Amino acid sequence: MAFELPPLPYAYDALEPFMGRETLELHHDKHHQTYVTNLNNAVSGTPNEGKSLEEVMVSGFKAGSAPLINNGGQHWNHNLFWRTMKKGAAAPAGELAKHIDNAFGSLDKLKEEFKQAAVTQFGSGWAWLVVDGGKLAVMKTPNGENPLMHGKAAILGIDVWEHAYYLDYRNRRPDYVQGWLDNLVDWEAVEKELHAAL
Ligand code: MN3
């Protein structure tokens, strides 16, 4: 069973003006599709064929395989990215809100730390909210790497490759990150990820 590009769970213009239609069309239909195609090419006819995405990318990371780290990682990363965005979602509640207060003191403090990680990731990469030893933490990774490769569960991630924001924000990565944190994070979806990770 080959890896497949999941359909975007909303319309291409659903996240405007914080993430525009053209950005989503290119990002999902072209960039993400290319990672899926290259990942299938990389595992085809190898012992990795038929294994789960998590298995392929984590073992690929241990083996230092660039095609599996980059394409496997990016396929996983974008799947999480699409399913944890929604315009105008409710603030964190329940178990997630408790975990945020425990780890950071407040949602504002979490956003501050997350933004700092996203803005200071040099070049392409991701900033993450992870579960590490039952507690929430922020981390960043370069290129296609992700927290799973480092033994942590990721429950939210922002893509800070230029293709994620250049059409909408040009070089203003801090504005993209702030707009995303304030308007596009689907905290209900993040809580589902938290429950799956605990
Ligand atoms: Mn991307």
PDB file of C-alpha atoms and ligand atoms in Angstrom:
ATOM      1  CA  MET A   1       0.000   0.000   0.000  1.00  0.00           C
ATOM      2  CA  ALA A   2       1.679   3.183  -1.170  1.00  0.00           C
ATOM      3  CA  PHE A   3       1.624   6.375   0.876  1.00  0.00           C
ATOM      4  CA  GLU A   4      -1.079   8.819  -0.182  1.00  0.00           C
ATOM      5  CA  LEU A   5      -1.671  12.555   0.001  1.00  0.00           C
ATOM      6  CA  PRO A   6      -4.670  13.098   2.291  1.00  0.00           C
ATOM      7  CA  PRO A   7      -7.224  15.598   1.002  1.00  0.00           C
ATOM      8  CA  LEU A   8      -7.094  19.013   2.627  1.00  0.00           C
ATOM      9  CA  PRO A   9      -9.809  18.934   5.358  1.00  0.00           C
ATOM     10  CA  TYR A  10     -11.182  22.373   4.327  1.00  0.00           C
ATOM     11  CA  ALA A  11     -11.499  24.615   1.281  1.00  0.00           C
ATOM     12  CA  TYR A  12      -8.385  26.280  -0.135  1.00  0.00           C
ATOM     13  CA  ASP A  13      -9.687  29.713   0.907  1.00  0.00           C
ATOM     14  CA  ALA A  14     -10.840  28.620   4.395  1.00  0.00           C
ATOM     15  CA  LEU A  15      -7.829  30.081   6.193  1.00  0.00           C
ATOM     16  CA  GLU A  16      -7.733  33.494   4.521  1.00  0.00           C
ATOM     17  CA  PRO A  17      -6.403  36.073   5.143  1.00  0.00           C
ATOM     18  CA  PHE A  18      -3.891  34.373   7.453  1.00  0.00           C
ATOM     19  CA  MET A  19      -2.998  31.728   4.858  1.00  0.00           C
ATOM     20  CA  GLY A  20      -4.120  32.427   1.307  1.00  0.00           C
ATOM     21  CA  ARG A  21      -5.685  30.199  -1.330  1.00  0.00           C
ATOM     22  CA  GLU A  22      -2.607  30.243  -3.568  1.00  0.00           C
ATOM     23  CA  THR A  23      -0.352  29.258  -0.668  1.00  0.00           C
ATOM     24  CA  LEU A  24      -2.593  26.312   0.256  1.00  0.00           C
ATOM     25  CA  GLU A  25      -2.975  25.153  -3.357  1.00  0.00           C
ATOM     26  CA  LEU A  26       0.774  25.096  -3.943  1.00  0.00           C
ATOM     27  CA  HIS A  27       1.691  23.888  -0.489  1.00  0.00           C
ATOM     28  CA  HIS A  28      -0.747  20.961  -0.376  1.00  0.00           C
ATOM     29  CA  ASP A  29      -1.121  19.973  -4.048  1.00  0.00           C
ATOM     30  CA  LYS A  30       2.511  20.504  -5.109  1.00  0.00           C
ATOM     31  CA  HIS A  31       4.924  20.521  -2.152  1.00  0.00           C
ATOM     32  CA  HIS A  32       3.221  17.858  -0.022  1.00  0.00           C
ATOM     33  CA  GLN A  33       2.426  15.720  -3.076  1.00  0.00           C
ATOM     34  CA  THR A  34       6.096  15.801  -4.081  1.00  0.00           C
ATOM     35  CA  TYR A  35       7.164  14.515  -0.650  1.00  0.00           C
ATOM     36  CA  VAL A  36       4.644  11.656  -0.959  1.00  0.00           C
ATOM     37  CA  THR A  37       5.810  10.780  -4.473  1.00  0.00           C
ATOM     38  CA  ASN A  38       9.486  10.858  -3.475  1.00  0.00           C
ATOM     39  CA  LEU A  39       8.789   8.812  -0.334  1.00  0.00           C
ATOM     40  CA  ASN A  40       7.027   6.128  -2.382  1.00  0.00           C
ATOM     41  CA  ASN A  41       9.956   6.071  -4.796  1.00  0.00           C
ATOM     42  CA  ALA A  42      12.395   5.757  -1.873  1.00  0.00           C
ATOM     43  CA  VAL A  43      10.650   2.755  -0.244  1.00  0.00           C
ATOM     44  CA  SER A  44       9.525   0.965  -3.411  1.00  0.00           C
ATOM     45  CA  GLY A  45      11.223  -2.425  -3.740  1.00  0.00           C
ATOM     46  CA  THR A  46      12.981  -2.073  -0.344  1.00  0.00           C
ATOM     47  CA  PRO A  47      12.263  -3.761   3.025  1.00  0.00           C
ATOM     48  CA  ASN A  48      10.473  -0.513   4.005  1.00  0.00           C
ATOM     49  CA  GLU A  49       7.699  -1.083   1.481  1.00  0.00           C
ATOM     50  CA  GLY A  50       4.412  -1.694   3.345  1.00  0.00           C
ATOM     51  CA  LYS A  51       5.682  -0.416   6.710  1.00  0.00           C
ATOM     52  CA  SER A  52       3.960   2.406   8.590  1.00  0.00           C
ATOM     53  CA  LEU A  53       5.018   5.998   8.004  1.00  0.00           C
ATOM     54  CA  GLU A  54       6.219   6.333  11.620  1.00  0.00           C
ATOM     55  CA  GLU A  55       8.313   3.182  11.321  1.00  0.00           C
ATOM     56  CA  VAL A  56       9.852   4.247   8.024  1.00  0.00           C
ATOM     57  CA  MET A  57      10.820   7.748   9.123  1.00  0.00           C
ATOM     58  CA  VAL A  58      12.104   6.851  12.607  1.00  0.00           C
ATOM     59  CA  SER A  59      14.198   3.925  11.369  1.00  0.00           C
ATOM     60  CA  GLY A  60      15.313   6.092   8.435  1.00  0.00           C
ATOM     61  CA  PHE A  61      16.477   8.735  10.906  1.00  0.00           C
ATOM     62  CA  LYS A  62      18.452   6.158  12.922  1.00  0.00           C
ATOM     63  CA  ALA A  63      20.049   4.913   9.707  1.00  0.00           C
ATOM     64  CA  GLY A  64      20.839   8.472   8.557  1.00  0.00           C
ATOM     65  CA  SER A  65      18.837   8.037   5.338  1.00  0.00           C
ATOM     66  CA  ALA A  66      18.270  11.512   3.866  1.00  0.00           C
ATOM     67  CA  PRO A  67      15.433  10.460   1.482  1.00  0.00           C
ATOM     68  CA  LEU A  68      13.480   8.832   4.339  1.00  0.00           C
ATOM     69  CA  ILE A  69      14.168  11.624   6.854  1.00  0.00           C
ATOM     70  CA  ASN A  70      13.250  14.364   4.382  1.00  0.00           C
ATOM     71  CA  ASN A  71      10.289  12.837   2.545  1.00  0.00           C
ATOM     72  CA  GLY A  72       8.977  10.600   5.332  1.00  0.00           C
ATOM     73  CA  GLY A  73       9.349  13.408   7.853  1.00  0.00           C
ATOM     74  CA  GLN A  74       7.712  15.984   5.609  1.00  0.00           C
ATOM     75  CA  HIS A  75       4.776  13.685   4.808  1.00  0.00           C
ATOM     76  CA  TRP A  76       4.143  13.175   8.532  1.00  0.00           C
ATOM     77  CA  ASN A  77       4.747  16.856   9.377  1.00  0.00           C
ATOM     78  CA  HIS A  78       2.287  18.175   6.795  1.00  0.00           C
ATOM     79  CA  ASN A  79      -0.398  15.643   7.800  1.00  0.00           C
ATOM     80  CA  LEU A  80      -0.273  17.061  11.343  1.00  0.00           C
ATOM     81  CA  PHE A  81      -0.092  20.655  10.045  1.00  0.00           C
ATOM     82  CA  TRP A  82      -3.293  20.340   7.934  1.00  0.00           C
ATOM     83  CA  ARG A  83      -5.353  18.588  10.601  1.00  0.00           C
ATOM     84  CA  THR A  84      -4.548  21.057  13.400  1.00  0.00           C
ATOM     85  CA  MET A  85      -5.533  24.258  11.583  1.00  0.00           C
ATOM     86  CA  LYS A  86      -8.923  25.984  11.575  1.00  0.00           C
ATOM     87  CA  LYS A  87      -9.807  29.659  11.385  1.00  0.00           C
ATOM     88  CA  GLY A  88     -11.283  31.125  14.556  1.00  0.00           C
ATOM     89  CA  ALA A  89     -11.143  28.020  16.738  1.00  0.00           C
ATOM     90  CA  ALA A  90     -11.978  28.130  20.438  1.00  0.00           C
ATOM     91  CA  ALA A  91      -9.247  28.672  23.040  1.00  0.00           C
ATOM     92  CA  PRO A  92      -7.634  25.618  24.680  1.00  0.00           C
ATOM     93  CA  ALA A  93      -9.924  23.936  27.207  1.00  0.00           C
ATOM     94  CA  GLY A  94     -10.054  20.903  29.464  1.00  0.00           C
ATOM     95  CA  GLU A  95      -7.031  18.640  29.784  1.00  0.00           C
ATOM     96  CA  LEU A  96      -5.041  20.645  27.216  1.00  0.00           C
ATOM     97  CA  ALA A  97      -5.538  23.933  29.098  1.00  0.00           C
ATOM     98  CA  LYS A  98      -4.336  22.241  32.316  1.00  0.00           C
ATOM     99  CA  HIS A  99      -1.236  20.893  30.594  1.00  0.00           C
ATOM    100  CA  ILE A 100      -0.483  24.325  29.099  1.00  0.00           C
ATOM    101  CA  ASP A 101      -0.793  26.047  32.496  1.00  0.00           C
ATOM    102  CA  ASN A 102       1.378  23.382  34.142  1.00  0.00           C
ATOM    103  CA  ALA A 103       4.168  23.625  31.597  1.00  0.00           C
ATOM    104  CA  PHE A 104       4.136  27.306  30.615  1.00  0.00           C
ATOM    105  CA  GLY A 105       2.008  29.191  33.162  1.00  0.00           C
ATOM    106  CA  SER A 106      -0.409  30.525  30.517  1.00  0.00           C
ATOM    107  CA  LEU A 107      -1.361  30.320  26.844  1.00  0.00           C
ATOM    108  CA  ASP A 108       0.386  33.659  26.232  1.00  0.00           C
ATOM    109  CA  LYS A 109       3.640  32.263  27.629  1.00  0.00           C
ATOM    110  CA  LEU A 110       3.314  29.184  25.442  1.00  0.00           C
ATOM    111  CA  LYS A 111       2.777  31.390  22.377  1.00  0.00           C
ATOM    112  CA  GLU A 112       5.810  33.500  23.306  1.00  0.00           C
ATOM    113  CA  GLU A 113       8.084  30.463  23.616  1.00  0.00           C
ATOM    114  CA  PHE A 114       6.644  28.838  20.493  1.00  0.00           C
ATOM    115  CA  LYS A 115       7.070  32.027  18.441  1.00  0.00           C
ATOM    116  CA  GLN A 116      10.659  32.387  19.629  1.00  0.00           C
ATOM    117  CA  ALA A 117      11.422  28.820  18.470  1.00  0.00           C
ATOM    118  CA  ALA A 118       9.697  29.360  15.105  1.00  0.00           C
ATOM    119  CA  VAL A 119      11.412  32.673  14.393  1.00  0.00           C
ATOM    120  CA  THR A 120      14.898  31.489  15.409  1.00  0.00           C
ATOM    121  CA  GLN A 121      14.852  28.226  13.423  1.00  0.00           C
ATOM    122  CA  PHE A 122      17.603  29.143  10.933  1.00  0.00           C
ATOM    123  CA  GLY A 123      16.490  28.422   7.371  1.00  0.00           C
ATOM    124  CA  SER A 124      13.865  25.761   6.715  1.00  0.00           C
ATOM    125  CA  GLY A 125      12.257  23.698   9.452  1.00  0.00           C
ATOM    126  CA  TRP A 126       9.504  23.455  12.023  1.00  0.00           C
ATOM    127  CA  ALA A 127       8.621  24.583  15.559  1.00  0.00           C
ATOM    128  CA  TRP A 128       6.670  22.142  17.693  1.00  0.00           C
ATOM    129  CA  LEU A 129       4.551  21.644  20.771  1.00  0.00           C
ATOM    130  CA  VAL A 130       5.565  18.219  22.068  1.00  0.00           C
ATOM    131  CA  VAL A 131       4.791  15.822  24.881  1.00  0.00           C
ATOM    132  CA  ASP A 132       8.008  14.812  26.591  1.00  0.00           C
ATOM    133  CA  GLY A 133       7.755  12.581  29.662  1.00  0.00           C
ATOM    134  CA  GLY A 134       4.073  13.449  30.099  1.00  0.00           C
ATOM    135  CA  LYS A 135       4.756  17.211  30.035  1.00  0.00           C
ATOM    136  CA  LEU A 136       4.342  19.779  27.254  1.00  0.00           C
ATOM    137  CA  ALA A 137       7.434  21.469  25.806  1.00  0.00           C
ATOM    138  CA  VAL A 138       8.448  23.522  22.765  1.00  0.00           C
ATOM    139  CA  MET A 139      11.186  22.467  20.366  1.00  0.00           C
ATOM    140  CA  LYS A 140      12.366  23.162  16.812  1.00  0.00           C
ATOM    141  CA  THR A 141      13.854  20.955  14.113  1.00  0.00           C
ATOM    142  CA  PRO A 142      15.596  21.651  10.776  1.00  0.00           C
ATOM    143  CA  ASN A 143      14.255  20.709   7.326  1.00  0.00           C
ATOM    144  CA  GLY A 144      12.109  17.536   7.411  1.00  0.00           C
ATOM    145  CA  GLU A 145      13.147  16.308  10.850  1.00  0.00           C
ATOM    146  CA  ASN A 146      10.482  15.994  13.534  1.00  0.00           C
ATOM    147  CA  PRO A 147      10.119  15.251  17.268  1.00  0.00           C
ATOM    148  CA  LEU A 148       9.197  11.582  16.712  1.00  0.00           C
ATOM    149  CA  MET A 149      12.716  11.027  15.398  1.00  0.00           C
ATOM    150  CA  HIS A 150      13.929  12.334  18.777  1.00  0.00           C
ATOM    151  CA  GLY A 151      11.594  10.122  20.830  1.00  0.00           C
ATOM    152  CA  LYS A 152       8.977  12.787  21.573  1.00  0.00           C
ATOM    153  CA  ALA A 153       5.317  13.055  20.538  1.00  0.00           C
ATOM    154  CA  ALA A 154       4.378  16.142  18.485  1.00  0.00           C
ATOM    155  CA  ILE A 155       0.848  17.514  18.966  1.00  0.00           C
ATOM    156  CA  LEU A 156       1.218  20.799  17.019  1.00  0.00           C
ATOM    157  CA  GLY A 157       3.754  22.080  14.513  1.00  0.00           C
ATOM    158  CA  ILE A 158       4.260  25.146  12.341  1.00  0.00           C
ATOM    159  CA  ASP A 159       5.974  24.914   8.986  1.00  0.00           C
ATOM    160  CA  VAL A 160       8.538  27.730   8.719  1.00  0.00           C
ATOM    161  CA  TRP A 161       9.841  26.811   5.268  1.00  0.00           C
ATOM    162  CA  GLU A 162       9.506  29.916   3.083  1.00  0.00           C
ATOM    163  CA  HIS A 163       6.946  28.097   0.874  1.00  0.00           C
ATOM    164  CA  ALA A 164       4.557  28.169   3.869  1.00  0.00           C
ATOM    165  CA  TYR A 165       4.398  31.964   4.129  1.00  0.00           C
ATOM    166  CA  TYR A 166       6.254  33.834   1.395  1.00  0.00           C
ATOM    167  CA  LEU A 167       3.222  34.548  -0.835  1.00  0.00           C
ATOM    168  CA  ASP A 168       1.219  35.904   2.100  1.00  0.00           C
ATOM    169  CA  TYR A 169       3.891  37.530   4.254  1.00  0.00           C
ATOM    170  CA  ARG A 170       7.006  37.843   2.048  1.00  0.00           C
ATOM    171  CA  ASN A 171       9.999  37.797   4.411  1.00  0.00           C
ATOM    172  CA  ARG A 172       7.982  38.594   7.553  1.00  0.00           C
ATOM    173  CA  ARG A 173       8.170  35.234   9.299  1.00  0.00           C
ATOM    174  CA  PRO A 174       7.344  36.711  12.748  1.00  0.00           C
ATOM    175  CA  ASP A 175       4.035  38.095  11.369  1.00  0.00           C
ATOM    176  CA  TYR A 176       3.165  34.708   9.855  1.00  0.00           C
ATOM    177  CA  VAL A 177       3.883  32.910  13.127  1.00  0.00           C
ATOM    178  CA  GLN A 178       1.911  35.412  15.223  1.00  0.00           C
ATOM    179  CA  GLY A 179      -1.053  35.371  12.827  1.00  0.00           C
ATOM    180  CA  TRP A 180      -1.028  31.581  12.838  1.00  0.00           C
ATOM    181  CA  LEU A 181      -0.826  31.268  16.636  1.00  0.00           C
ATOM    182  CA  ASP A 182      -3.619  33.809  17.173  1.00  0.00           C
ATOM    183  CA  ASN A 183      -5.996  32.734  14.385  1.00  0.00           C
ATOM    184  CA  LEU A 184      -5.305  29.340  12.828  1.00  0.00           C
ATOM    185  CA  VAL A 185      -4.498  26.838  15.580  1.00  0.00           C
ATOM    186  CA  ASP A 186      -7.360  24.374  16.105  1.00  0.00           C
ATOM    187  CA  TRP A 187      -6.897  23.781  19.835  1.00  0.00           C
ATOM    188  CA  GLU A 188      -9.660  21.144  19.873  1.00  0.00           C
ATOM    189  CA  ALA A 189      -7.684  19.157  17.318  1.00  0.00           C
ATOM    190  CA  VAL A 190      -4.526  19.690  19.389  1.00  0.00           C
ATOM    191  CA  GLU A 191      -6.328  18.279  22.430  1.00  0.00           C
ATOM    192  CA  LYS A 192      -7.164  15.144  20.417  1.00  0.00           C
ATOM    193  CA  GLU A 193      -3.475  14.821  19.545  1.00  0.00           C
ATOM    194  CA  LEU A 194      -2.617  15.243  23.238  1.00  0.00           C
ATOM    195  CA  HIS A 195      -4.974  12.429  24.245  1.00  0.00           C
ATOM    196  CA  ALA A 196      -3.486  10.177  21.573  1.00  0.00           C
ATOM    197  CA  ALA A 197       0.027  10.974  22.840  1.00  0.00           C
ATOM    198  CA  LEU A 198      -0.543  10.484  26.573  1.00  0.00           C
TER     199      LEU A 198
HETATM  200 MN   MN3 B   1       5.735  22.729   3.838  1.00  0.00          MN
END
